[in-house]
Amino acid sequence: MRAPVRPEAPRRHRRPRAIALLLAAWCAAAAFAAPARAAPLALASDSDFAAFADRLRAYADASRVRWVVAAKTRADAESVVAALANRLAPIDRPLIGRVDARALADVAPKLADSASPLAWMIAAGESGAEGRLACSWQVAVSDPAFPTIGEGPLAVSLAPNDRLPVGAAATFRVGHSGLLQSKLYAFDETKPGAIRDLATVADADIPVAVDPAGDTIVLAMARQTAPFLERVKSALAASDGERRDLGKEYALRDKLIGQGRGIGANIQLIPPSMLSAKKDVVATAEAKPRPDPLMETCLYALTPAP
């Protein structure tokens, strides 16, 4: 006669299966949430060439963005690049200097059987004039929308005067290699006065603001306290890394680079005594000679991708 089955036995058998199902679901969710990356661009038709020419123009102010055009042979790739140049207006043709023609077998062996030429983005390092213009702050932007042959999203470092188009899933990191004794200020701003203190943002990969006006990263270094930036910092003290609309009297773009100059990146050396309202800056500049520069301000613009 068979012994009766205990009531808890079925439960004991179901539990490992339930845990396995939960683990499988978690792994699937994690894989879905993992950052994807955009595939290389196929250059198979006139519309593909026109779209790629538009991309070249869109990234014209991103000085460290480069492109690879690859085909069956290098000669074929060079023909593609020449055809691309013919689609650019004369004023834009220098951008072809940022495009490297290569053979697929040399740079992407796994894609060597592609039926059409391919194009993707790569990141250039600091060199030449770019190296001389480097700021003591470093900003690197990762975006799954950048077409690449890498395993994950491509990261591009920004340089002074850069405007980088990005997608809604882009993130950035900020680093500093200047004087240890300096006072550091790190903010970003969308519309004038809408600011967050990057020093208090918890994420290492900081989300780019999804805003039609773009996102201006303002990074400053001072040997002395900068009164205006201290007021901004104090106004954001309770924000916990969230953006706050402080009003136009706190507008970083207007106070640091002046109205009408846009939100492009640049480097300025500004003494702390001049970091106040614009009318005070003018009065100070006219009243006495400008003192030795005591501050470095680096501005970078992240704009919505077209």
PDB file of N, CA, C and O in Angstrom, residues 40-45 48-49 69-72 76-77 80 104 114-120:
ATOM      1  N   PRO A  40      25.490  50.008 -37.647  1.00  0.00           N
ATOM      2  CA  PRO A  40      26.042  50.860 -38.705  1.00  0.00           C
ATOM      3  C   PRO A  40      24.975  51.236 -39.728  1.00  0.00           C
ATOM      4  O   PRO A  40      23.976  50.536 -39.902  1.00  0.00           O
ATOM      5  N   LEU A  41      25.214  52.335 -40.417  1.00  0.00           N
ATOM      6  CA  LEU A  41      24.270  52.835 -41.409  1.00  0.00           C
ATOM      7  C   LEU A  41      24.571  52.215 -42.768  1.00  0.00           C
ATOM      8  O   LEU A  41      25.723  52.236 -43.232  1.00  0.00           O
ATOM      9  N   ALA A  42      23.564  51.672 -43.411  1.00  0.00           N
ATOM     10  CA  ALA A  42      23.737  51.138 -44.767  1.00  0.00           C
ATOM     11  C   ALA A  42      23.653  52.277 -45.773  1.00  0.00           C
ATOM     12  O   ALA A  42      22.797  53.155 -45.665  1.00  0.00           O
ATOM     13  N   LEU A  43      24.566  52.274 -46.736  1.00  0.00           N
ATOM     14  CA  LEU A  43      24.579  53.295 -47.795  1.00  0.00           C
ATOM     15  C   LEU A  43      24.236  52.601 -49.113  1.00  0.00           C
ATOM     16  O   LEU A  43      25.097  52.340 -49.956  1.00  0.00           O
ATOM     17  N   ALA A  44      22.947  52.302 -49.280  1.00  0.00           N
ATOM     18  CA  ALA A  44      22.513  51.497 -50.424  1.00  0.00           C
ATOM     19  C   ALA A  44      21.684  52.264 -51.436  1.00  0.00           C
ATOM     20  O   ALA A  44      21.421  51.762 -52.526  1.00  0.00           O
ATOM     21  N   SER A  45      21.259  53.476 -51.101  1.00  0.00           N
ATOM     22  CA  SER A  45      20.363  54.214 -52.002  1.00  0.00           C
ATOM     23  C   SER A  45      20.648  55.705 -51.905  1.00  0.00           C
ATOM     24  O   SER A  45      21.394  56.165 -51.027  1.00  0.00           O
ATOM     25  N   ASP A  48      19.759  57.045 -48.577  1.00  0.00           N
ATOM     26  CA  ASP A  48      20.757  56.741 -47.549  1.00  0.00           C
ATOM     27  C   ASP A  48      21.896  57.748 -47.595  1.00  0.00           C
ATOM     28  O   ASP A  48      22.362  58.231 -46.546  1.00  0.00           O
ATOM     29  N   PHE A  49      22.357  58.080 -48.807  1.00  0.00           N
ATOM     30  CA  PHE A  49      23.439  59.050 -48.941  1.00  0.00           C
ATOM     31  C   PHE A  49      22.991  60.425 -48.439  1.00  0.00           C
ATOM     32  O   PHE A  49      23.747  61.133 -47.763  1.00  0.00           O
ATOM     33  N   VAL A  69      33.621  55.006 -43.335  1.00  0.00           N
ATOM     34  CA  VAL A  69      32.830  54.446 -44.428  1.00  0.00           C
ATOM     35  C   VAL A  69      33.604  53.246 -44.950  1.00  0.00           C
ATOM     36  O   VAL A  69      34.770  53.375 -45.350  1.00  0.00           O
ATOM     37  N   ALA A  70      32.975  52.084 -44.882  1.00  0.00           N
ATOM     38  CA  ALA A  70      33.671  50.850 -45.261  1.00  0.00           C
ATOM     39  C   ALA A  70      32.894  50.112 -46.344  1.00  0.00           C
ATOM     40  O   ALA A  70      31.659  50.076 -46.337  1.00  0.00           O
ATOM     41  N   ALA A  71      33.647  49.521 -47.266  1.00  0.00           N
ATOM     42  CA  ALA A  71      33.056  48.750 -48.367  1.00  0.00           C
ATOM     43  C   ALA A  71      33.918  47.514 -48.610  1.00  0.00           C
ATOM     44  O   ALA A  71      34.844  47.230 -47.851  1.00  0.00           O
ATOM     45  N   LYS A  72      33.602  46.763 -49.674  1.00  0.00           N
ATOM     46  CA  LYS A  72      34.336  45.524 -49.953  1.00  0.00           C
ATOM     47  C   LYS A  72      35.836  45.774 -50.052  1.00  0.00           C
ATOM     48  O   LYS A  72      36.652  45.012 -49.542  1.00  0.00           O
ATOM     49  N   ASP A  76      36.598  50.953 -53.239  1.00  0.00           N
ATOM     50  CA  ASP A  76      35.142  51.116 -53.273  1.00  0.00           C
ATOM     51  C   ASP A  76      34.694  52.131 -52.219  1.00  0.00           C
ATOM     52  O   ASP A  76      33.826  52.972 -52.475  1.00  0.00           O
ATOM     53  N   ALA A  77      35.302  52.052 -51.030  1.00  0.00           N
ATOM     54  CA  ALA A  77      34.940  52.982 -49.964  1.00  0.00           C
ATOM     55  C   ALA A  77      35.306  54.417 -50.337  1.00  0.00           C
ATOM     56  O   ALA A  77      34.559  55.358 -50.051  1.00  0.00           O
ATOM     57  N   VAL A  80      32.708  55.805 -52.531  1.00  0.00           N
ATOM     58  CA  VAL A  80      31.525  56.185 -51.759  1.00  0.00           C
ATOM     59  C   VAL A  80      31.738  57.544 -51.101  1.00  0.00           C
ATOM     60  O   VAL A  80      30.851  58.405 -51.118  1.00  0.00           O
ATOM     61  N   LEU A 104      36.022  46.726 -45.407  1.00  0.00           N
ATOM     62  CA  LEU A 104      35.281  46.067 -44.333  1.00  0.00           C
ATOM     63  C   LEU A 104      36.101  44.957 -43.683  1.00  0.00           C
ATOM     64  O   LEU A 104      36.077  44.784 -42.461  1.00  0.00           O
ATOM     65  N   SER A 114      28.641  42.256 -46.071  1.00  0.00           N
ATOM     66  CA  SER A 114      27.554  43.221 -46.259  1.00  0.00           C
ATOM     67  C   SER A 114      27.336  43.510 -47.740  1.00  0.00           C
ATOM     68  O   SER A 114      28.289  43.703 -48.506  1.00  0.00           O
ATOM     69  N   ALA A 115      26.074  43.555 -48.130  1.00  0.00           N
ATOM     70  CA  ALA A 115      25.745  43.789 -49.541  1.00  0.00           C
ATOM     71  C   ALA A 115      25.941  45.237 -49.943  1.00  0.00           C
ATOM     72  O   ALA A 115      26.017  45.552 -51.135  1.00  0.00           O
ATOM     73  N   SER A 116      26.019  46.147 -48.972  1.00  0.00           N
ATOM     74  CA  SER A 116      26.173  47.572 -49.288  1.00  0.00           C
ATOM     75  C   SER A 116      27.268  48.170 -48.408  1.00  0.00           C
ATOM     76  O   SER A 116      27.617  47.599 -47.361  1.00  0.00           O
ATOM     77  N   PRO A 117      27.840  49.297 -48.815  1.00  0.00           N
ATOM     78  CA  PRO A 117      28.786  49.988 -47.937  1.00  0.00           C
ATOM     79  C   PRO A 117      28.113  50.374 -46.622  1.00  0.00           C
ATOM     80  O   PRO A 117      26.902  50.591 -46.572  1.00  0.00           O
ATOM     81  N   LEU A 118      28.908  50.467 -45.564  1.00  0.00           N
ATOM     82  CA  LEU A 118      28.403  50.800 -44.243  1.00  0.00           C
ATOM     83  C   LEU A 118      29.145  52.018 -43.691  1.00  0.00           C
ATOM     84  O   LEU A 118      30.294  52.277 -44.054  1.00  0.00           O
ATOM     85  N   ALA A 119      28.463  52.742 -42.805  1.00  0.00           N
ATOM     86  CA  ALA A 119      29.075  53.901 -42.162  1.00  0.00           C
ATOM     87  C   ALA A 119      28.758  53.855 -40.678  1.00  0.00           C
ATOM     88  O   ALA A 119      27.671  53.441 -40.279  1.00  0.00           O
ATOM     89  N   TRP A 120      29.725  54.264 -39.853  1.00  0.00           N
ATOM     90  CA  TRP A 120      29.484  54.342 -38.416  1.00  0.00           C
ATOM     91  C   TRP A 120      30.365  55.423 -37.794  1.00  0.00           C
ATOM     92  O   TRP A 120      31.312  55.918 -38.408  1.00  0.00           O
TER      93      TRP A 120
END
